[in-house]
CSV table of C-alpha atoms and ligand atoms in Angstrom, one decimal:
chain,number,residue,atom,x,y,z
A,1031,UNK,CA,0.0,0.0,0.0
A,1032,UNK,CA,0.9,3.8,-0.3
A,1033,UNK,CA,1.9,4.9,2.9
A,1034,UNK,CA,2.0,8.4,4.4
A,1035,UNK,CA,4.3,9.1,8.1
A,1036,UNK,CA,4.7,11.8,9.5
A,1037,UNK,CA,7.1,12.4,12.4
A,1038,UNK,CA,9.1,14.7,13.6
A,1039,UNK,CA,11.4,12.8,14.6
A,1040,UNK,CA,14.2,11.8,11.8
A,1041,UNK,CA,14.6,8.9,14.1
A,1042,UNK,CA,11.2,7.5,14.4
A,1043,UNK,CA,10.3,8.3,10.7
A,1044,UNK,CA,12.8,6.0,9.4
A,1045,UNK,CA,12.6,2.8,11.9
A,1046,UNK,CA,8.8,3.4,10.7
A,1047,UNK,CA,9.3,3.7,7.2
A,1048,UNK,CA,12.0,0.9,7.2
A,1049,UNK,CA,9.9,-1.6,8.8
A,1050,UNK,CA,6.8,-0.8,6.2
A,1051,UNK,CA,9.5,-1.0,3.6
A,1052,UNK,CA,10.0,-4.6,4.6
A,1053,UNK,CA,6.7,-5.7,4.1
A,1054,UNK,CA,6.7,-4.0,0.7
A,1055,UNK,CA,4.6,-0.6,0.9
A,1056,UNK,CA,5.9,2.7,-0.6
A,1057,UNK,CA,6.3,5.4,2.3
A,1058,UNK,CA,6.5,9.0,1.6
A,1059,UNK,CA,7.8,10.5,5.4
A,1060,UNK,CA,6.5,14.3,6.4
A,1061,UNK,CA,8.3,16.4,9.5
A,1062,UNK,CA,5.1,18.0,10.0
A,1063,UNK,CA,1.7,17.8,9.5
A,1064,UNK,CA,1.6,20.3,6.7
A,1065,UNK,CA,3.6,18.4,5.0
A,1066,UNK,CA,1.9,15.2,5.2
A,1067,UNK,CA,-1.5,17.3,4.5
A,1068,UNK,CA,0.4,18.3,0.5
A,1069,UNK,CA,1.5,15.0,0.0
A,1070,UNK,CA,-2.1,13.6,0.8
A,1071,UNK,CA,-3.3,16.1,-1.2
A,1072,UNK,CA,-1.5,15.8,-4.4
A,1073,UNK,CA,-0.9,11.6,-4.3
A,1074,UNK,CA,-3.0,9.0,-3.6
A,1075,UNK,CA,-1.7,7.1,-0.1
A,1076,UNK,CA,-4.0,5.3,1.4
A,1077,UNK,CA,-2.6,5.6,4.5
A,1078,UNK,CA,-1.3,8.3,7.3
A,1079,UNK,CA,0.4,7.2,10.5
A,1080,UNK,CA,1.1,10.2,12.0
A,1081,UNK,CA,3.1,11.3,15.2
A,1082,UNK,CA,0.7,12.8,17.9
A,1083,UNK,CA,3.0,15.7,18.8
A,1084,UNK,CA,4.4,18.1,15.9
A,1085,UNK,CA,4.9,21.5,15.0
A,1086,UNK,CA,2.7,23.8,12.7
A,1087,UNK,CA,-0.2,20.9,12.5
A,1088,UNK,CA,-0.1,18.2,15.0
A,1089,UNK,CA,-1.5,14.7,14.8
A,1090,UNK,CA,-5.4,15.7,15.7
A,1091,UNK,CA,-5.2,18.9,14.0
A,1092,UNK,CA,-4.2,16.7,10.9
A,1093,UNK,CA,-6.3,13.8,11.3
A,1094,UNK,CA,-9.8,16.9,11.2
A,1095,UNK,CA,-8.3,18.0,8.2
A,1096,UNK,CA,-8.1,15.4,6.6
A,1097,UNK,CA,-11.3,14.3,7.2
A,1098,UNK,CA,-12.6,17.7,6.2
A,1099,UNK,CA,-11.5,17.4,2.6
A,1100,UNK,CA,-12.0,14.0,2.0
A,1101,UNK,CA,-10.0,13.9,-1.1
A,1102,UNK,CA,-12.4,11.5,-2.9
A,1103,UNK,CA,-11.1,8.3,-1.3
A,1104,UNK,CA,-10.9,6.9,2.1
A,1105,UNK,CA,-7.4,7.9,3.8
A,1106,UNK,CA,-6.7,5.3,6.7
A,1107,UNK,CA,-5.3,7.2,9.5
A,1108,UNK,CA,-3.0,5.7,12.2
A,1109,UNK,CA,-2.0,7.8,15.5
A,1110,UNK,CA,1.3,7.2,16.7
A,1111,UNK,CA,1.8,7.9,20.1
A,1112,UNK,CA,2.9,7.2,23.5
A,1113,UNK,CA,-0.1,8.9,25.1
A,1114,UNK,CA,-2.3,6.3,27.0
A,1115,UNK,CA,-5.7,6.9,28.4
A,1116,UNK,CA,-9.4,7.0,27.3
A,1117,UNK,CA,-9.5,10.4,27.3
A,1118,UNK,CA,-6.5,10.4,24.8
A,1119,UNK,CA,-8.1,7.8,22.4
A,1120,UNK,CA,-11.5,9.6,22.6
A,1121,UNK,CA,-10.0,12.8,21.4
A,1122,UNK,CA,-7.8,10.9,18.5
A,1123,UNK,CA,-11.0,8.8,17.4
A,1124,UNK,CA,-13.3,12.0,17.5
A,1125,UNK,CA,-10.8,13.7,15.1
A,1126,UNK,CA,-10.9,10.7,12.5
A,1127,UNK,CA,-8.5,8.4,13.7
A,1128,UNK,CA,-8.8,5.0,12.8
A,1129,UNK,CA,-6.5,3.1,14.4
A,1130,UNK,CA,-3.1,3.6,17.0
A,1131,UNK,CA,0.0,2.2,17.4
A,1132,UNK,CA,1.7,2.9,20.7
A,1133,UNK,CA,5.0,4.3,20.4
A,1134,UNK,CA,8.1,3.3,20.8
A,1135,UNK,CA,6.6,1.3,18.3
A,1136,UNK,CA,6.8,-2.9,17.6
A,1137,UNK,CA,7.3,-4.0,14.1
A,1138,UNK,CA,4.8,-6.7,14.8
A,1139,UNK,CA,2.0,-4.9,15.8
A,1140,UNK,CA,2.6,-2.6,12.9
A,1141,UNK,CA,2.2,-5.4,10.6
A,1142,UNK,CA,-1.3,-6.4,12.2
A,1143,UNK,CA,-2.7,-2.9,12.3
A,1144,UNK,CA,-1.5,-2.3,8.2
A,1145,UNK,CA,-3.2,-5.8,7.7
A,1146,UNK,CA,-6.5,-4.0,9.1
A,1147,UNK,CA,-5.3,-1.0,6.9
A,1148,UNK,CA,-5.6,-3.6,3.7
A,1149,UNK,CA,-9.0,-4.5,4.8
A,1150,UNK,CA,-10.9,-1.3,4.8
A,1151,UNK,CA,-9.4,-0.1,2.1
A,1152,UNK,CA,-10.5,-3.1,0.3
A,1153,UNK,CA,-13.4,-2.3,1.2
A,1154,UNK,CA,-13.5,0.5,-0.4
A,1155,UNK,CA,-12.5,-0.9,-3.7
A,1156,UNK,CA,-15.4,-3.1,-3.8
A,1157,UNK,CA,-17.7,-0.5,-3.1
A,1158,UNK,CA,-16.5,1.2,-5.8
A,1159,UNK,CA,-16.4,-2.0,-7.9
A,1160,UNK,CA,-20.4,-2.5,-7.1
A,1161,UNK,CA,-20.6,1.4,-8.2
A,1162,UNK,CA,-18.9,0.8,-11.3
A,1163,UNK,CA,-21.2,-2.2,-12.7
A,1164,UNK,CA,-24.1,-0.5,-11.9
A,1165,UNK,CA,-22.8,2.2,-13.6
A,1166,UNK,CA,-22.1,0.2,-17.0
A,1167,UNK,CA,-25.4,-1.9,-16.6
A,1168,UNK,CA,-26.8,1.9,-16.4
A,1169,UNK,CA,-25.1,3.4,-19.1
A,1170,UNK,CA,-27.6,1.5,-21.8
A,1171,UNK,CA,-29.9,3.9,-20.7
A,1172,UNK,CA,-28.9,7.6,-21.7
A,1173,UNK,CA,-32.2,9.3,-19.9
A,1174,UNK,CA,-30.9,8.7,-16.7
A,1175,UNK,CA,-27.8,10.9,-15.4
A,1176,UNK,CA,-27.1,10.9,-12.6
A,1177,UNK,CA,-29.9,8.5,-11.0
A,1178,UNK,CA,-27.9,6.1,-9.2
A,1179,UNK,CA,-25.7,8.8,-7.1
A,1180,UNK,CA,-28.9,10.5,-6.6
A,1181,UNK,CA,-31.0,7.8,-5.0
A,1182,UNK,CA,-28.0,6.3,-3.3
A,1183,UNK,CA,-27.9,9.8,-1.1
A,1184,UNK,CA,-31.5,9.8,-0.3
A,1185,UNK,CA,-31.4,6.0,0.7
A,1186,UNK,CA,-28.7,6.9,2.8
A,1187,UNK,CA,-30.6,10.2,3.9
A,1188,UNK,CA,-33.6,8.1,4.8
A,1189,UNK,CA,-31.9,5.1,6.6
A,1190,UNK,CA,-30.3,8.0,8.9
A,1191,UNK,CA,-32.8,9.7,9.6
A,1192,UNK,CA,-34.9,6.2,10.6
A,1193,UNK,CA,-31.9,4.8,12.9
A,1194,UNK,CA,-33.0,7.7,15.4
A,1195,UNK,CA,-36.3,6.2,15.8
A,1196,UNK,CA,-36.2,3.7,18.7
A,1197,UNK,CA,-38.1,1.8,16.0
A,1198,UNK,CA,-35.5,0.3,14.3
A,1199,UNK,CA,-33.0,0.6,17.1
A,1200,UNK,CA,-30.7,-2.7,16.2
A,1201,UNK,CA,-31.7,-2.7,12.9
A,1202,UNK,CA,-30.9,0.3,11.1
A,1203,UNK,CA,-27.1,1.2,12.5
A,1204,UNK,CA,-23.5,2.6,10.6
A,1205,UNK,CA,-23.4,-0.7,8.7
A,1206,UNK,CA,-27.2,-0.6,7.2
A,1207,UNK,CA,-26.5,2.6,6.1
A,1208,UNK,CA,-23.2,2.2,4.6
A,1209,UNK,CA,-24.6,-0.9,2.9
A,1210,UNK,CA,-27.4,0.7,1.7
A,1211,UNK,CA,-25.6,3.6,0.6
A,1212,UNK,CA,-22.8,0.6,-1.2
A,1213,UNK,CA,-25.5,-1.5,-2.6
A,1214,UNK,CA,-28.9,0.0,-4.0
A,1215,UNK,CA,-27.0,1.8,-7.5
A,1216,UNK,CA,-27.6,-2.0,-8.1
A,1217,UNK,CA,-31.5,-1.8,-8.3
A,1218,UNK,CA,-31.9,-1.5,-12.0
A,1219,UNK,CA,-29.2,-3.5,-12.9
A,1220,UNK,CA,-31.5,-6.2,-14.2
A,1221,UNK,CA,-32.1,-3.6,-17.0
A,1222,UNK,CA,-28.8,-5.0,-19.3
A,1223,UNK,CA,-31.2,-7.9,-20.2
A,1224,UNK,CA,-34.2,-5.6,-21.4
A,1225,UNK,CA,-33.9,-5.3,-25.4
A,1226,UNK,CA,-33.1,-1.8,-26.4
A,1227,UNK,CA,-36.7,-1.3,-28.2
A,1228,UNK,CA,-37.8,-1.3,-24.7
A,1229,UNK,CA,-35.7,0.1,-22.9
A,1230,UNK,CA,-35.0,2.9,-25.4
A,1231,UNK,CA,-38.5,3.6,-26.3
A,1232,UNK,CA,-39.2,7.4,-26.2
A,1233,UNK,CA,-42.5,7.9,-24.7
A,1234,UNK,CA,-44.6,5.4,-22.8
A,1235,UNK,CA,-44.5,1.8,-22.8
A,1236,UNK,CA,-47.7,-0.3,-24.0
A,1237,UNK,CA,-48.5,-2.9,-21.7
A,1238,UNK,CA,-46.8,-6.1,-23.4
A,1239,UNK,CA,-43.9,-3.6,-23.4
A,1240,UNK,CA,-43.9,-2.9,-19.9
A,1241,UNK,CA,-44.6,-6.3,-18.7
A,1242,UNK,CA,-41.3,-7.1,-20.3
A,1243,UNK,CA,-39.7,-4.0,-18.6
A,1244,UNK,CA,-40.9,-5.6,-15.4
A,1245,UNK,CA,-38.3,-8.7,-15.7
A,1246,UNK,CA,-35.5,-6.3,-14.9
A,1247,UNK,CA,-36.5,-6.9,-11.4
A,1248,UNK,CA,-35.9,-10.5,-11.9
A,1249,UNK,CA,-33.3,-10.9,-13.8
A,1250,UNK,CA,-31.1,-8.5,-11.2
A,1251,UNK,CA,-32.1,-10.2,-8.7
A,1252,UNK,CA,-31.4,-14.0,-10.1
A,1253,UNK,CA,-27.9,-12.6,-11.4
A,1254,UNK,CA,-27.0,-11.8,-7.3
A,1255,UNK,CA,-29.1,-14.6,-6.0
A,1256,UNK,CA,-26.4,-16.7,-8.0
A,1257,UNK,CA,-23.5,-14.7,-6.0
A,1258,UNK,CA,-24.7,-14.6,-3.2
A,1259,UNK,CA,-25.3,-18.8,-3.0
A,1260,UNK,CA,-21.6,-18.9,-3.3
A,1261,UNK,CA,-21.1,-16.6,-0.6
A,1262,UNK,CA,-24.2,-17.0,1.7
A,1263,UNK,CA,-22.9,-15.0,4.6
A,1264,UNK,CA,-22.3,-11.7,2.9
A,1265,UNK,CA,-24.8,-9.2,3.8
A,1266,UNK,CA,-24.1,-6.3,1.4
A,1267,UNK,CA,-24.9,-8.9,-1.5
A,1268,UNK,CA,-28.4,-10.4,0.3
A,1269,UNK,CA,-29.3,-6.7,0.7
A,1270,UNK,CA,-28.3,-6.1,-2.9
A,1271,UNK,CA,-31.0,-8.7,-4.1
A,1272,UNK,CA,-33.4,-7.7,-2.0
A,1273,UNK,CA,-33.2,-4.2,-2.9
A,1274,UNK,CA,-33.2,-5.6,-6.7
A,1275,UNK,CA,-35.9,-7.7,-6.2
A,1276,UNK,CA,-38.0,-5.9,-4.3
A,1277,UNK,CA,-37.7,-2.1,-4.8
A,1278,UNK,CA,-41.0,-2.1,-7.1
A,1279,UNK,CA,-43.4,-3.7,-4.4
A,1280,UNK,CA,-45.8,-1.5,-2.7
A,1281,UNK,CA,-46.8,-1.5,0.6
A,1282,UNK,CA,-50.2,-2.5,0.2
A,1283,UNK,CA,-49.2,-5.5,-2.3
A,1284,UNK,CA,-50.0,-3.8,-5.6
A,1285,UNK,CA,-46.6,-3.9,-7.0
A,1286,UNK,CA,-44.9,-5.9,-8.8
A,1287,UNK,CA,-43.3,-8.6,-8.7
A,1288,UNK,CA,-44.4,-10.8,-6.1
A,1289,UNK,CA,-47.6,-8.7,-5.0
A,1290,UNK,CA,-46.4,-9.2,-1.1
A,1291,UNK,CA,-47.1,-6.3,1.2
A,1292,UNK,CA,-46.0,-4.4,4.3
A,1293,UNK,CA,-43.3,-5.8,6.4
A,1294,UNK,CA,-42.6,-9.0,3.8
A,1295,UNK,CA,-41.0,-6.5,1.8
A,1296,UNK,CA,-37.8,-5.9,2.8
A,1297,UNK,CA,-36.9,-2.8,4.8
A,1298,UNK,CA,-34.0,-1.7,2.4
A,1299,UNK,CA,-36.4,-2.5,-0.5
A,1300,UNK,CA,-38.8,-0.1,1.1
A,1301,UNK,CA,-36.7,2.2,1.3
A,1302,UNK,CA,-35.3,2.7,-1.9
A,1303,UNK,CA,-39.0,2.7,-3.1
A,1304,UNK,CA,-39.5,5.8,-1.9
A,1305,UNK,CA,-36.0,6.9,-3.0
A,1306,UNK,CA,-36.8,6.0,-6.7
A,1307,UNK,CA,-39.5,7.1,-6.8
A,1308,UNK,CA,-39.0,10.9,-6.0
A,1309,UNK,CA,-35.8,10.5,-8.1
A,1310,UNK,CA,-38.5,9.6,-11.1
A,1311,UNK,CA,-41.3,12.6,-9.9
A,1312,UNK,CA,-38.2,15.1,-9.9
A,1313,UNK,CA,-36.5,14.1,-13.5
A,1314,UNK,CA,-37.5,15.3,-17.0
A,1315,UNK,CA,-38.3,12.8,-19.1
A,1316,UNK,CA,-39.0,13.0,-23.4
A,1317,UNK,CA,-43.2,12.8,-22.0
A,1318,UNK,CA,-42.8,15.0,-19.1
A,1319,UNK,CA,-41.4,17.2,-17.4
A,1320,UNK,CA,-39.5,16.9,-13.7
A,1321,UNK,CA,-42.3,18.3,-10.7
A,1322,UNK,CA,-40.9,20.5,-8.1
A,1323,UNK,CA,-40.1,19.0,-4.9
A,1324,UNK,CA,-43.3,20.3,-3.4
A,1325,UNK,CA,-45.5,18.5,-5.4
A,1326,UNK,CA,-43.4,15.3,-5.3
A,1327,UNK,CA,-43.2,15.4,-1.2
A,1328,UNK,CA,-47.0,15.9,-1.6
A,1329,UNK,CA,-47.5,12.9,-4.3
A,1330,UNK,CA,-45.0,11.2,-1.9
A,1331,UNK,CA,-47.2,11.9,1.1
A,1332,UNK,CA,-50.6,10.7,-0.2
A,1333,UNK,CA,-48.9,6.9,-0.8
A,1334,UNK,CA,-48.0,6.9,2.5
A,1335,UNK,CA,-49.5,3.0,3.8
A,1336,UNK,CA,-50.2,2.8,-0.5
A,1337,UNK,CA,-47.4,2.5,-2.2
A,1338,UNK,CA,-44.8,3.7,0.5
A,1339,UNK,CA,-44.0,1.9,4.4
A,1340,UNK,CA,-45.5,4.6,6.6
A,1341,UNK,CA,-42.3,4.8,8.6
A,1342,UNK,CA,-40.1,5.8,5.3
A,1343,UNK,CA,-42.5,8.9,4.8
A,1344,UNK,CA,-42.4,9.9,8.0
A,1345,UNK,CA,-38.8,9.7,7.6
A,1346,UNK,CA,-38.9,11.5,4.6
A,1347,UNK,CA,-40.8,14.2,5.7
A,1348,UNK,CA,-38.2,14.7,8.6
A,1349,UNK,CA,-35.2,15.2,6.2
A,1350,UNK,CA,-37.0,16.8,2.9
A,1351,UNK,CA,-34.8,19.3,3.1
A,1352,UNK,CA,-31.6,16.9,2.4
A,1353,UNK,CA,-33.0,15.6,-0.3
A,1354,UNK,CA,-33.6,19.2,-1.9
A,1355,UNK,CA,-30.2,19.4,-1.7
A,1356,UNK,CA,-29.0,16.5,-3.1
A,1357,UNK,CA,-31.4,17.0,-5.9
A,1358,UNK,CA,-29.1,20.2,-6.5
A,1359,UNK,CA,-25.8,19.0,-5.9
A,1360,UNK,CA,-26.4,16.5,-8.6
A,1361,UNK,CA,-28.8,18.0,-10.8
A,1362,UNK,CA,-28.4,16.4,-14.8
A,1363,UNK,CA,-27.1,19.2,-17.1
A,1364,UNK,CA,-30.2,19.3,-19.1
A,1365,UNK,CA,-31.9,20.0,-15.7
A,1366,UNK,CA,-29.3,22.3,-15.1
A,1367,UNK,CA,-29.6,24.2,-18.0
A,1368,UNK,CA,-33.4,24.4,-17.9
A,1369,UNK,CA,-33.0,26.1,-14.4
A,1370,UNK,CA,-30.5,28.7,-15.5
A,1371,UNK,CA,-33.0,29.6,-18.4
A,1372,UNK,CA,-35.8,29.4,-16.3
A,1373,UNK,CA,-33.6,32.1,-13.7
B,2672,FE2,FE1,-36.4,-0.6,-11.2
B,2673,FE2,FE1,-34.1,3.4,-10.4
């Protein structure tokens, strides 16, 4: 992996950097936090172990900036320090820290805390993976833009907001969410096996046509079913199908394509129902045109215990004001352009 220290210690920096040398990651070394903020900034490590003590930007100071600008990939940061104590590792976590290695430092436990390093950021990389095929299975479809970052933010939006109610205490925590936010671009992805007279078609579907527009729900979900038999015990990829499978039910059973209602569907399937949905009421389309997010929260509203769970309106209405923004943030260009006319 690429690694980042920083130290301000010439002695420390290079026992550190030889012992990651060893195990065959490239090191960069920083005196200061500055320092270790630029090289962040213009390479791609994936990892900072940084010193808790140095001038112009110590470790904490470091670790919030960082954190602040994100730089578009997920920077694994380990505190170095000889600092014990809760309050110490409270203050280190709440700035971003991930991780800490007690100085003076043992080559061993550095090898089992960069081991931990490989598998976030791995992580990572298959969320971006599932991103990207949902992204290609998409990109058949030229109406949609930006659709799948879209509805990822307000499933994510949504399953926030519902973790605060005691109602799904246990069940909606950090790794619903993340999951959520990881998996549900792959909702349409059962679209690659619609034919493109279908799919294409400008205009509205007749109802042969949409009946075989329907069997993208099936076809996803069979081609994760198949994945996930081989790997039964990983939960991103059981959400994934249900969220594929189910994310065109309705609450009261008139969806499609099993008919079932209420609580049979599954919560992450309800969830991006609602999610699609307002995606689809706010979008221009070649037969219509996009509705402002009044009238969709109001359409939205009036399917609450119809074609929406109760729970993910009342969620919803809680948070509208997120999902305004995202709408915003990643508006299509044609949408774009129609609002800088219409201004
Ligand atoms: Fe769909
Ligand atoms: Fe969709």
């Amino acid at each position: 992996m690429h690694v980042i220290v920083a130290d301000d210690s010439p002695l420390s920096l290079e026992l550190v950097s030889a012992a990651l040398e060893a195990e065959g990651h490239t090191v960069q070394t920083a005196n200061d936090g500055l320092e270790a903020f630029a090289l962040l900034e213009a390479g791609a490590a994936q990892v900072l172990i940084s010193d808790w003590e140095m001038p112009n930007c110590d470790g904490i100071e470091l670790c919030r900036r960082v954190r602040k600008a994100g730089f578009g990939r997920y920077v694994y940061i380990i505190m170095l320090t000889a600092r014990g104590g809760t309050a110490n590792l409270i203050e280190g976590l709440n700035a971003g820290a991930d991780d800490f290695l007690s100085k003076p430092f043992d080559p061993s436990e550095l090898s089992v805390r960069m081991g931990v390093a490989a598998r976030i950021s791995g992580l990572e990389s298959r969320d971006m993976m599932i991103f990207a095929m949902a992204k290609l299975a998409e990109s058949r479809d030229n109406e949609t833009g930006a659709h799948l970052e879209r509805t990822r933010a307000y499933c994510k939006i949504l399953a926030e907001q519902m973790s605060h109610d005691p109602k799904f205490a246990g069940v909606i925590d950090g790794e619903f969410v993340r999951t959520i936010y990881a998996t549900s671009p792959l909702h349409d992805i059962g679209k690659v096996g619609i034919p493109d007279a279908v799919l294409l078609k400008p205009g509205k579907l007749t109802d042969d046509e949409f009946r075989i527009m329907q069997k993208h729900v099936e076809i996803g979900a069979s081609t994760l079913e198949a994945v996930l038999k081989q790997n039964p015990c990983a939960g991103y990829l059981k959400m994934a199908r249900d969220i594929a499978w189910a994310h065109h039910e309705r609450f009261d059973g008139t969806g499609y394509p099993r008919g079932i209602k209420g609580h049979d569907i599954p919560l992450a399937a309800r969830i991006m129902a609602l999610a699609d949905v307002y995606d689809a009421l706010r979008s221009r389309r070649v037969y219509k045109e996009g509705y402002p997010h009044a009238t969709a929260k109001r359409i939205i509203e009036d399917a609450s215990g119809g074609h929406f769970d109760p729970d993910v309106v009342n969620a919803f209405k809680q948070c509208d004001a997120q999902f305004v923004a995202v709408s915003e943030q990643l508006a299509d260009l044609h949408a774009k352009s129609k609002l800088s006319v219409a201004a």
